[in-house]
Every structure is written in structure tokens, then in C-alpha cells.
Coordinates of C-alpha atoms in Angstrom, one line a residue:
M67 CA 17.6 -18.8 2.6
D68 CA 17.8 -20.0 -0.9
P69 CA 18.3 -17.0 -3.2
S70 CA 15.6 -18.0 -5.7
Y71 CA 13.0 -18.6 -3.0
K72 CA 14.0 -15.4 -1.3
A73 CA 13.3 -13.5 -4.5
R74 CA 9.9 -15.2 -4.8
K75 CA 9.1 -14.2 -1.2
E76 CA 10.0 -10.6 -1.8
A77 CA 8.0 -10.5 -5.0
F78 CA 5.0 -12.1 -3.1
V79 CA 4.7 -9.0 -0.9
S80 CA 5.8 -6.3 -3.5
N81 CA 3.9 -4.1 -5.9
L82 CA 0.5 -4.8 -4.3
A83 CA -2.5 -2.5 -4.8
G84 CA -4.5 -3.3 -1.7
S85 CA -8.3 -3.2 -1.4
N86 CA -11.1 -0.7 -0.9
I87 CA -12.1 0.7 2.4
A88 CA -15.6 -1.0 2.4
D89 CA -13.9 -4.4 2.1
I90 CA -11.4 -3.6 4.9
N91 CA -14.3 -2.4 7.1
A92 CA -16.3 -5.6 6.5
V93 CA -13.3 -7.8 7.5
S94 CA -12.4 -5.6 10.5
F95 CA -16.0 -5.6 11.8
V96 CA -15.6 -9.3 12.5
A97 CA -13.7 -8.3 15.7
S98 CA -16.6 -6.1 16.8
A99 CA -19.1 -8.8 15.9
S100 CA -17.2 -11.4 17.8
V101 CA -17.1 -9.2 20.9
L102 CA -20.8 -8.6 20.5
L103 CA -21.6 -12.3 20.6
W104 CA -19.2 -12.9 23.5
S105 CA -21.0 -10.0 25.4
A106 CA -24.4 -11.5 24.7
L107 CA -23.4 -15.0 25.9
Q108 CA -21.8 -13.5 29.0
S109 CA -24.4 -11.0 30.0
R110 CA -27.4 -13.2 29.2
L111 CA -26.1 -16.7 30.1
S112 CA -23.0 -16.0 32.2
F113 CA -21.4 -18.5 29.8
F114 CA -17.8 -17.6 30.6
T115 CA -18.2 -17.4 34.4
P116 CA -16.9 -19.4 36.0
S117 CA -14.2 -20.2 33.5
S118 CA -14.2 -23.7 32.1
P119 CA -12.4 -25.5 29.2
A120 CA -15.5 -25.2 27.1
A121 CA -15.8 -21.5 27.9
L122 CA -12.1 -20.9 27.2
L123 CA -12.3 -22.8 23.8
T124 CA -15.4 -20.7 22.9
D125 CA -13.6 -17.5 23.8
F126 CA -10.6 -18.6 21.6
I127 CA -12.9 -19.4 18.7
L128 CA -14.8 -16.1 18.9
N129 CA -12.0 -13.6 19.7
V130 CA -9.0 -15.2 17.9
L131 CA -10.0 -17.8 15.3
A132 CA -12.9 -15.7 14.0
I133 CA -10.4 -13.0 13.1
L134 CA -8.0 -15.5 11.6
F135 CA -10.8 -17.0 9.4
A136 CA -12.0 -13.6 8.4
T137 CA -8.6 -12.8 6.9
T138 CA -8.1 -16.3 5.3
A139 CA -10.8 -18.9 4.7
Y140 CA -13.8 -16.4 4.9
S141 CA -11.9 -13.5 3.3
S142 CA -14.2 -13.7 0.2
A143 CA -17.3 -13.6 2.4
P144 CA -16.7 -11.4 5.5
I145 CA -20.3 -10.2 5.5
L146 CA -21.6 -13.7 5.8
L147 CA -19.3 -14.3 8.8
N148 CA -20.5 -11.1 10.4
I149 CA -24.1 -12.3 10.0
F150 CA -23.3 -15.6 11.6
L151 CA -21.8 -13.7 14.6
V152 CA -24.3 -10.8 15.0
T153 CA -27.6 -12.8 14.5
P154 CA -27.3 -15.0 17.7
A155 CA -26.1 -11.9 19.6
V156 CA -29.2 -9.9 18.7
L157 CA -31.5 -12.9 19.5
L158 CA -29.9 -13.3 22.9
Y159 CA -30.2 -9.6 23.6
L160 CA -33.9 -9.6 22.7
T161 CA -35.0 -12.8 24.3
Q162 CA -32.8 -13.4 27.4
P163 CA -32.8 -11.3 30.6
L164 CA -29.5 -10.2 32.3
Q165 CA -28.2 -13.0 34.4
R166 CA -26.7 -10.7 37.0
S167 CA -28.8 -8.1 38.8
Q168 CA -27.4 -4.7 38.0
Q169 CA -25.8 -2.9 40.9
K170 CA -27.4 0.3 41.9
A171 CA -25.4 3.4 41.1
K172 CA -23.8 5.1 44.0
P173 CA -24.1 8.8 44.6
P174 CA -21.7 10.6 42.3
R175 CA -18.4 11.6 43.8
K176 CA -17.3 15.2 43.6
A177 CA -15.2 16.1 40.7
A178 CA -11.4 15.9 41.1
G179 CA -9.9 19.2 42.3
K180 CA -7.1 20.6 44.4
D181 CA -8.5 19.3 47.6
D182 CA -9.0 15.7 46.5
N183 CA -6.8 13.0 47.9
P184 CA -4.8 10.6 45.7
Q185 CA -7.5 8.0 46.1
D186 CA -10.1 10.4 44.6
Q187 CA -7.9 11.1 41.7
A188 CA -7.3 7.4 41.0
E189 CA -11.0 6.7 41.1
S190 CA -11.6 9.4 38.5
L191 CA -9.5 7.4 36.0
P192 CA -11.2 3.9 35.9
V193 CA -10.2 0.9 33.8
H194 CA -12.5 0.7 30.9
P195 CA -13.3 -2.9 29.6
F196 CA -14.1 -1.5 26.1
L197 CA -10.6 0.0 25.8
T198 CA -9.1 -3.3 27.0
T199 CA -11.1 -5.1 24.3
Y200 CA -10.2 -2.6 21.6
R201 CA -6.5 -2.8 22.2
A202 CA -6.5 -6.6 22.5
A203 CA -8.5 -7.1 19.4
M204 CA -6.1 -4.9 17.5
M205 CA -3.2 -6.9 18.9
V206 CA -4.8 -10.2 17.8
V207 CA -5.4 -8.9 14.2
T208 CA -1.8 -7.7 14.1
C209 CA -0.3 -10.9 15.3
V210 CA -2.4 -13.0 13.0
A211 CA -1.6 -10.9 9.9
I212 CA 2.2 -10.8 10.3
L213 CA 2.4 -14.6 9.8
A214 CA -0.6 -15.2 7.6
V215 CA 0.6 -12.7 5.0
D216 CA 3.4 -15.2 4.1
F217 CA 0.9 -17.8 3.0
R218 CA -1.2 -17.9 -0.2
V219 CA -4.4 -18.4 1.9
F220 CA -4.0 -14.7 3.0
P221 CA -5.3 -12.6 0.1
R222 CA -2.9 -10.2 -1.5
R223 CA -5.4 -7.4 -1.2
F224 CA -4.9 -7.5 2.6
A225 CA -1.1 -7.1 2.4
K226 CA 0.7 -3.8 2.5
V227 CA 0.5 -1.8 -0.7
E228 CA 3.6 -0.6 -2.5
N229 CA 2.9 3.1 -2.9
W230 CA -0.7 4.2 -3.0
G231 CA -3.9 2.6 -1.7
T232 CA -5.4 1.0 1.3
S233 CA -5.1 -2.5 2.9
L234 CA -5.8 -4.3 6.1
M235 CA -2.1 -4.5 7.1
D236 CA -1.5 -0.8 6.2
L237 CA -4.3 0.0 8.7
G238 CA -2.9 -2.4 11.3
V239 CA 0.4 -0.6 11.5
G240 CA -1.2 2.8 12.1
S241 CA -3.7 1.3 14.5
F242 CA -0.9 -0.1 16.7
V243 CA 0.5 3.5 17.1
F244 CA -3.0 5.0 17.6
S245 CA -3.8 2.6 20.4
A246 CA -0.5 3.4 22.1
G247 CA -1.5 7.0 21.9
V248 CA -4.9 6.3 23.5
V249 CA -3.4 4.5 26.6
S250 CA -0.6 7.1 26.9
A251 CA -3.4 9.6 27.8
R252 CA -3.7 8.0 31.3
A253 CA -0.3 9.2 32.3
V254 CA -1.1 12.7 31.0
L255 CA -4.4 12.8 33.0
K256 CA -2.7 11.6 36.1
G257 CA -0.1 14.3 35.7
R258 CA -2.8 17.0 35.4
A259 CA -4.6 15.8 38.5
S260 CA -1.4 15.5 40.6
R261 CA -0.8 18.2 43.2
S262 CA 3.0 17.5 43.1
K263 CA 5.3 19.9 41.3
K264 CA 5.5 19.1 37.6
T265 CA 8.8 17.7 36.4
P266 CA 10.8 20.2 34.3
F267 CA 10.7 19.7 30.5
I268 CA 14.3 18.5 30.3
G269 CA 13.6 15.9 33.0
R270 CA 10.6 14.6 31.2
L271 CA 12.5 14.5 27.9
M272 CA 15.3 12.5 29.4
N273 CA 12.8 10.1 31.0
S274 CA 11.2 9.6 27.6
V275 CA 14.6 8.8 26.1
R276 CA 15.1 6.1 28.7
H277 CA 11.8 4.6 27.6
S278 CA 13.0 4.7 24.0
V279 CA 16.3 2.8 24.5
P280 CA 14.8 -0.7 24.9
L281 CA 12.7 -0.3 21.7
L282 CA 15.6 1.0 19.8
V283 CA 17.6 -2.0 21.0
L284 CA 14.9 -4.3 19.7
G285 CA 15.1 -2.5 16.4
L286 CA 18.8 -3.1 16.2
I287 CA 18.3 -6.8 17.1
R288 CA 15.7 -7.2 14.4
L289 CA 18.0 -5.4 11.9
W290 CA 20.9 -7.8 12.8
S291 CA 18.7 -10.9 12.6
V292 CA 17.2 -9.9 9.2
K293 CA 20.6 -9.1 7.7
G294 CA 22.4 -12.0 9.4
L295 CA 19.9 -14.7 8.5
D296 CA 19.5 -13.3 4.9
Y297 CA 15.8 -13.1 5.6
A298 CA 13.4 -11.9 2.9
E299 CA 12.6 -8.2 3.3
H300 CA 10.6 -5.5 1.6
V301 CA 13.0 -2.6 1.4
T302 CA 10.5 0.0 0.2
E303 CA 8.4 -0.6 3.3
Y304 CA 10.7 1.4 5.7
G305 CA 14.1 1.4 4.0
V306 CA 17.3 -0.6 4.1
H307 CA 17.9 -0.5 7.9
W308 CA 14.8 1.0 9.4
N309 CA 12.0 -1.1 10.9
F310 CA 8.8 -0.5 12.9
F311 CA 10.6 -0.8 16.3
F312 CA 12.7 2.3 15.4
T313 CA 9.5 4.2 14.7
L314 CA 8.1 3.1 18.1
G315 CA 11.4 3.9 19.8
F316 CA 11.6 7.5 18.5
L317 CA 8.0 8.4 19.4
P318 CA 8.4 9.0 23.1
P319 CA 10.9 11.9 23.0
F320 CA 9.2 13.6 20.0
V321 CA 5.8 13.2 21.7
E322 CA 7.2 14.8 24.8
I323 CA 8.4 17.8 22.7
F324 CA 5.0 18.3 21.2
D325 CA 3.2 17.7 24.5
S326 CA 4.9 20.8 25.8
L327 CA 3.1 22.7 23.0
T328 CA -0.3 22.0 24.5
A329 CA 0.3 25.1 26.7
L330 CA -0.2 27.0 23.4
I331 CA -2.5 24.6 21.5
P332 CA -4.5 22.7 24.1
S333 CA -5.7 20.0 21.7
Y334 CA -3.8 16.9 20.7
E335 CA -6.1 16.5 17.7
A336 CA -5.2 20.0 16.5
L337 CA -1.5 19.2 16.9
A338 CA -2.0 16.0 14.9
V339 CA -3.7 18.0 12.1
I340 CA -1.0 20.7 12.1
I341 CA 1.8 18.1 11.7
S342 CA -0.1 16.3 9.0
V343 CA -0.8 19.5 7.1
I344 CA 2.8 20.8 7.2
Y345 CA 4.1 17.4 6.1
Q346 CA 1.6 17.1 3.3
V347 CA 2.4 20.6 2.1
A348 CA 6.1 19.6 2.0
L349 CA 5.2 16.5 0.0
E350 CA 3.2 18.4 -2.5
S351 CA 5.2 21.7 -2.9
T352 CA 8.7 20.3 -2.9
E353 CA 10.6 17.3 -4.3
L354 CA 10.2 15.4 -1.1
K355 CA 7.5 13.0 -2.4
S356 CA 9.6 12.0 -5.5
Y357 CA 12.7 11.8 -3.3
I358 CA 11.0 9.3 -1.0
L359 CA 9.3 7.2 -3.7
I360 CA 11.5 7.1 -6.8
S361 CA 14.9 8.6 -6.1
P362 CA 17.9 6.2 -6.4
R363 CA 19.2 5.2 -3.0
G364 CA 22.4 6.9 -2.2
S365 CA 25.1 5.8 0.2
D366 CA 24.0 8.0 3.2
L367 CA 21.7 6.7 5.9
L368 CA 19.0 9.3 5.1
S369 CA 18.7 8.1 1.5
K370 CA 18.8 4.4 2.5
N371 CA 16.0 4.8 5.1
R372 CA 14.0 7.7 3.8
E373 CA 10.6 5.9 4.0
G374 CA 11.0 5.2 7.7
I375 CA 12.4 8.6 8.6
F376 CA 9.9 10.7 6.8
S377 CA 6.9 8.5 7.5
F378 CA 7.7 9.0 11.2
L379 CA 6.0 12.4 11.0
G380 CA 2.7 10.7 10.0
Y381 CA 3.0 8.2 12.8
L382 CA 3.7 11.0 15.3
A383 CA 0.5 12.7 14.2
I384 CA -1.4 9.4 14.6
F385 CA -0.1 8.9 18.1
L386 CA -1.1 12.4 19.1
A387 CA -4.6 11.9 17.6
G388 CA -4.9 8.7 19.7
R389 CA -3.8 10.6 22.8
G390 CA -6.4 13.2 22.1
V391 CA -9.2 10.6 22.0
G392 CA -7.8 9.0 25.2
T393 CA -7.9 12.2 27.2
R394 CA -11.6 12.6 26.4
I395 CA -12.8 9.1 27.2
I396 CA -10.7 7.8 30.0
P397 CA -11.9 10.0 32.9
R398 CA -14.9 8.8 34.7
G399 CA -16.7 12.0 34.0
T400 CA -19.1 12.0 37.0
S401 CA -19.7 14.9 39.2
A402 CA -22.2 16.3 41.7
S403 CA -24.3 17.4 38.7
K404 CA -23.6 14.5 36.3
T405 CA -24.8 11.0 36.8
P406 CA -22.9 7.9 35.5
Q407 CA -25.5 7.5 32.8
Q408 CA -24.9 11.1 31.7
A409 CA -21.2 10.6 31.8
R410 CA -21.3 7.5 29.6
K411 CA -23.6 9.4 27.2
S412 CA -21.0 12.1 27.0
V413 CA -18.3 9.6 26.2
L414 CA -20.4 8.1 23.4
V415 CA -21.2 11.6 22.0
S416 CA -17.5 12.5 22.2
L417 CA -16.5 9.4 20.3
A418 CA -19.2 10.0 17.7
L419 CA -18.0 13.5 17.2
Q420 CA -14.4 12.2 16.8
V421 CA -15.6 9.7 14.2
M422 CA -17.4 12.5 12.3
F423 CA -14.5 14.9 12.5
W424 CA -11.8 12.5 11.3
S425 CA -14.1 10.9 8.7
T426 CA -15.1 14.3 7.3
M427 CA -11.5 15.4 7.1
F428 CA -10.6 12.2 5.4
F429 CA -13.5 12.5 2.9
F430 CA -12.4 16.0 1.8
N431 CA -8.7 15.1 1.9
S432 CA -8.8 11.9 -0.1
S433 CA -11.6 12.6 -2.7
Y434 CA -12.9 15.4 -4.9
A435 CA -15.8 15.9 -2.4
F436 CA -18.2 17.5 -4.9
G437 CA -15.4 19.7 -6.2
Y438 CA -14.1 20.9 -2.8
G439 CA -11.7 18.0 -1.9
A440 CA -8.0 17.6 -2.4
N441 CA -8.2 14.1 -3.9
I442 CA -4.9 13.0 -2.4
L443 CA -4.3 9.2 -2.5
V444 CA -3.6 7.3 0.7
S445 CA 0.0 6.2 1.2
R446 CA 1.2 4.1 4.1
R447 CA 4.7 4.3 2.7
L448 CA 4.6 8.1 3.1
A449 CA 2.2 8.1 6.1
N450 CA 0.7 11.1 4.4
M451 CA -2.2 13.2 5.6
P452 CA -5.0 10.9 4.1
Y453 CA -3.4 7.9 5.8
V454 CA -3.3 9.7 9.2
L455 CA -7.0 10.8 8.9
W456 CA -8.0 7.3 7.8
V457 CA -6.3 5.6 10.7
A458 CA -7.8 8.1 13.2
S459 CA -11.3 7.8 11.7
F460 CA -11.2 4.0 11.7
N461 CA -9.9 3.6 15.2
S462 CA -12.3 6.1 16.7
A463 CA -15.1 4.2 15.1
Q464 CA -13.8 0.9 16.5
I465 CA -13.6 2.3 20.0
L466 CA -17.2 3.6 19.6
L467 CA -18.4 0.2 18.6
F468 CA -16.8 -1.5 21.6
C469 CA -18.1 1.2 23.9
L470 CA -21.6 0.8 22.6
A471 CA -21.4 -3.0 23.1
E472 CA -20.3 -2.5 26.7
T473 CA -22.9 0.1 27.4
L474 CA -25.7 -2.2 26.1
F475 CA -24.6 -5.5 27.7
F476 CA -22.8 -4.4 30.8
P477 CA -24.4 -1.2 32.1
S478 CA -23.2 -1.9 35.7
V479 CA -19.7 -1.1 34.6
H480 CA -20.3 2.5 33.8
R481 CA -22.9 3.0 36.4
S482 CA -20.4 2.6 39.2
T483 CA -18.7 5.8 40.5
S484 CA -15.9 4.2 42.6
K485 CA -13.3 1.5 42.6
D486 CA -15.4 -0.6 45.0
G487 CA -16.0 -3.9 43.2
E488 CA -14.5 -2.5 39.9
E489 CA -12.2 -5.5 39.4
E490 CA -15.1 -8.0 39.6
R491 CA -17.3 -6.0 37.3
N492 CA -14.5 -5.5 34.7
A493 CA -13.6 -9.2 34.8
F494 CA -17.2 -10.2 34.2
A495 CA -17.4 -7.7 31.2
T496 CA -14.0 -8.6 29.6
S497 CA -13.0 -11.7 27.7
R498 CA -10.3 -13.6 29.6
I499 CA -8.3 -14.0 26.4
L500 CA -8.5 -10.4 25.3
H501 CA -7.6 -9.3 28.8
A502 CA -4.5 -11.4 28.6
F503 CA -3.6 -10.2 25.2
N504 CA -3.9 -6.6 26.4
R505 CA -1.8 -7.1 29.5
G506 CA 1.0 -8.9 27.6
G507 CA 0.8 -6.9 24.5
L508 CA 4.5 -6.1 23.8
A509 CA 5.8 -9.5 24.9
I510 CA 3.2 -11.2 22.7
F511 CA 4.1 -9.0 19.8
L512 CA 7.8 -9.9 20.2
V513 CA 7.1 -13.6 20.4
A514 CA 4.8 -13.3 17.3
N515 CA 7.7 -11.8 15.4
L516 CA 10.1 -14.5 16.5
L517 CA 7.6 -17.3 15.6
T518 CA 7.0 -15.7 12.2
G519 CA 10.7 -15.7 11.5
A520 CA 11.0 -19.3 12.7
V521 CA 8.2 -20.5 10.5
N522 CA 9.5 -18.7 7.5
L523 CA 13.0 -20.1 7.9
S524 CA 11.8 -23.6 8.4
I525 CA 8.8 -23.9 6.1
P526 CA 8.4 -22.9 2.4
T527 CA 5.2 -20.9 3.2
L528 CA 4.6 -20.2 -0.5
D529 CA 4.3 -23.8 -1.4
V530 CA 2.1 -25.3 1.4
S531 CA -1.5 -26.2 0.7
T532 CA -4.4 -24.3 2.2
P533 CA -5.2 -27.0 4.8
Q534 CA -1.6 -27.1 5.9
A535 CA -1.4 -23.3 6.1
M536 CA -4.6 -23.1 8.2
G537 CA -3.2 -25.8 10.5
I538 CA 0.0 -23.8 11.0
L539 CA -1.8 -20.6 11.6
I540 CA -4.3 -22.1 14.1
A541 CA -1.4 -23.7 16.0
Y542 CA 0.5 -20.3 15.9
A543 CA -2.6 -18.5 17.3
A544 CA -3.1 -21.1 20.0
I545 CA 0.6 -20.8 21.1
L546 CA 0.3 -17.0 21.4
T547 CA -3.0 -17.3 23.2
G548 CA -1.5 -19.8 25.6
L549 CA 1.5 -17.5 26.2
A550 CA -0.9 -14.6 26.9
L551 CA -2.9 -16.7 29.4
V552 CA 0.2 -18.0 31.2
M553 CA 1.6 -14.4 31.5
D554 CA -1.7 -13.2 32.8
K555 CA -2.0 -16.0 35.4
Y556 CA 1.4 -15.5 36.8
N557 CA 1.3 -11.7 36.5
L558 CA 4.2 -11.5 34.1
K559 CA 4.7 -8.3 32.1
L560 CA 7.4 -6.9 29.9
R561 CA 8.1 -3.4 31.0
L562 CA 10.1 -0.9 29.0

């Protein structure tokens, strides 16, 4: 890469101040509004069943392009875009009846216990369309942003901040980790329900290390490619050698260590808060904060990669917070005394309480809060306590919104108490494109990174016009969507 252009690229993503949380929420809500309109079209008109080219194109426009335009062309008017999406959804909900007769709820199954067979235990952990939608929407936003940020059409306020502040991309990194924590809860719940002897801690730790190796290898490959191709990089983001794949790779063994502490502290949320508090106290009461932010880089690996190494503590807390949410909302929740409607109400109440808890903690941690707050600035670079609380609050709210949409438009999904017909119900209530993005998440993320590198090495992204940039980004989004659909059709999945 030409040295002068490389310097321009690095300056383009450096020393940024971000945006305010209200602006970020307005842009992020486009994903929820798009799903709301998709749900209205599907539940009232069966628009996406059976699948057709027109239906697939509409799905792509709503769940992929709407997010792309919210972060680019409509970035100055996200509220207007939300109005365009929500208004027809509300009109359809109020004026059109359901196109499919709702299935009658079957008698609740007994709660899982020692005498339940494996089939009973499997049925107690259903697949939730709202979680599929949440994870896929997060993946779409992430994939769109990692390339769009290199074009001028992507506002600088959405790019990662230098030291202090909030931005859309800062939120995206934490949300990726939080969503991984949510889905990891399924394995925890299966382990709790299993009658087989629990694997010893050392065995579980070694197994987690095996899961880490492929991600660490990907981190090494990215490091080699960035250094070998002289690719523009933002060193203060993670450090000289560290990257996000290393953060993801080191999570499994550390999560396993802290998971063993649940015997003493039976709450993942409490563990997340404890880690955040200890880390924040260390930042404020020692020289750690100045060491990470302003100390000259020494020759040792710790000094060269201090941002990535120390921020790992924050991401560990975010993962555990996500796992805590997952353990509360994934189980079916029905029993001899609790109907499916009551179980879904419990999920909604649980999510609402999560939102209130994390939001209140964030308010008191990041502001003066009427004289009672700590007024600590958010820092993604440090992954400090306000950052952890912000990510947990935002993602809990996003899951709540998707759960509400599913509850309103597809009540037959949560009214069921068994796996009989579950696949058909879930398929009807889930966007085909979002389902594909969720299934092929890691592979799509890898391809998105490769395409981002290829575009940046072949095109001077800083110098292209807005129409050209939008054309490239739309083509990029279409390629990723096509890959996701092909992988889903042929049941291809990257397993680590």
C-alpha cells in the first residue's frame, strides 16, 4: 500500500470522538423496525411464504439494505427511516387479521427433573426465533460496518472512538461478544439437565482450550496478513499484534474458570459485575489506566499489546452477562402449573428487569446521577465498567424488542409446549435471510473480513464518490447474503 495513502487511511479512523447514545439507539432501532415490518407482512399477508424472488428481494431490502442505508445514506435522518418502517407495520397489525389460524396450545409438559428422558430435556430448551433474529441482525450490522467505515459515506461519528466516548462500532464489538455469551447458555442448561456424570474441571478446561485453538490460529493469520500486506491498521485499538480473534480465542478457557465459581456465586450477572468492579478499581486506584492509554510502548509483548490484553477483562464480563441473560430466557419455562402464555410473560418480565438493572447501573456509573453517580466515561479501548454496562443494557433491550415483536405477531411459537411442528412454526416466524446469517455466522464474518481487505487493497476507498461507495457496499452486502443462503441451503457450517 502506498505510504502516503496508508497514512491517510490510518488518520481517517484515528482520534474520533463518536456520537451520543440517543443517536446510536436511533440508528440501531432500524434493525428492530425492519423486523417489525417483516413480521407484519408475514403474519398478516404470508408475504414470505412460499419463498419467491420478490419475497427474497424484499427480505434483503428490509433486513440488510435498511441497516446499510441507516448507517450511510440515511445516517442524518434515522428517525425518518424508522417512521417509514414502523408505520406500515402498525397499520397492518391493526387492519389485517392473522393469515394462519393459531394452533391450540397443548397441555403443558411436566417440568424437567431427574426422571425425565433426554427427549423431555431437549423439548425444555426450544429454538427461539427472536434469538435467531437478534443474533443475525447483530451480524448484519457488524459485517456492514467493517467495510462501510472505510468510505466517507459512513459518518465518522459511527466509527470507533480513540479513548473516551460511544459509537456504533464500539457497541458492535461488545454486542458480538454478548451474543456469543447468550447462545453459550444452551450448553450450560443442557449440562444442568443431564443425568450423566459431570466432566471434571480439568477435562472441561482442556476441551475449552481445544475450542480456542482455531480462533487463535485465525488471529495469527490476520496478524500475518496485516503485517505482510502492509495493511493500514489502528494500533491503539488493540495493540501492535493483538486483534479481535485473539480476544474471542482466549474467552473459552477463562469463561470455564469463572463458570466453576457459580457453585459459590450462582449468578453470571453477579460475576460480570464483580469482574467489572475489580477492573475499574484497578484502573482508578493504580497507574493501570495511564499505562494503557499514554505510556510509551516498550519492547515487551505486554506493552505492545496492552489494550487488547487488559480490555479482555471487560469482554469476559460482557460474555458472562450475556450468558446470564441466556440462562433465563432459553428454557421453555412451562410446567404443570404454568401455561405457555405465563411462561412467555415471565421471559418478557425477566428481560425487562435485565434492561432496568443494567441501565440503572450504567446511569449511576457513567454520570453524576443527582450527585450519587461515579461519572466515569465510557471507553471501548479500556473496555471499562461503563462500557460493559452499556453493552449489556443495549443488548438486553434489543432482545426484549425482538421478543415483543415475536410475541405480538407469532403467538403460536410460544404457545407450543413440544417440538411437534416446531420447525415449521419457527420457519414461518423467521426471516429466511436472517436465519441464514445466524447459521453461518462465523464463516460469514470471516468472508466479510476477507472481502473488506480485498476491497481496501484494490480500491482507494477514501477517494470514491458517494454513488460508487453505495454501489460497492450494496454489492458486498448481496455477496454476503448470497453466501449465507447457499450455506443454509446445503447445510454448510463452519464448526470450531
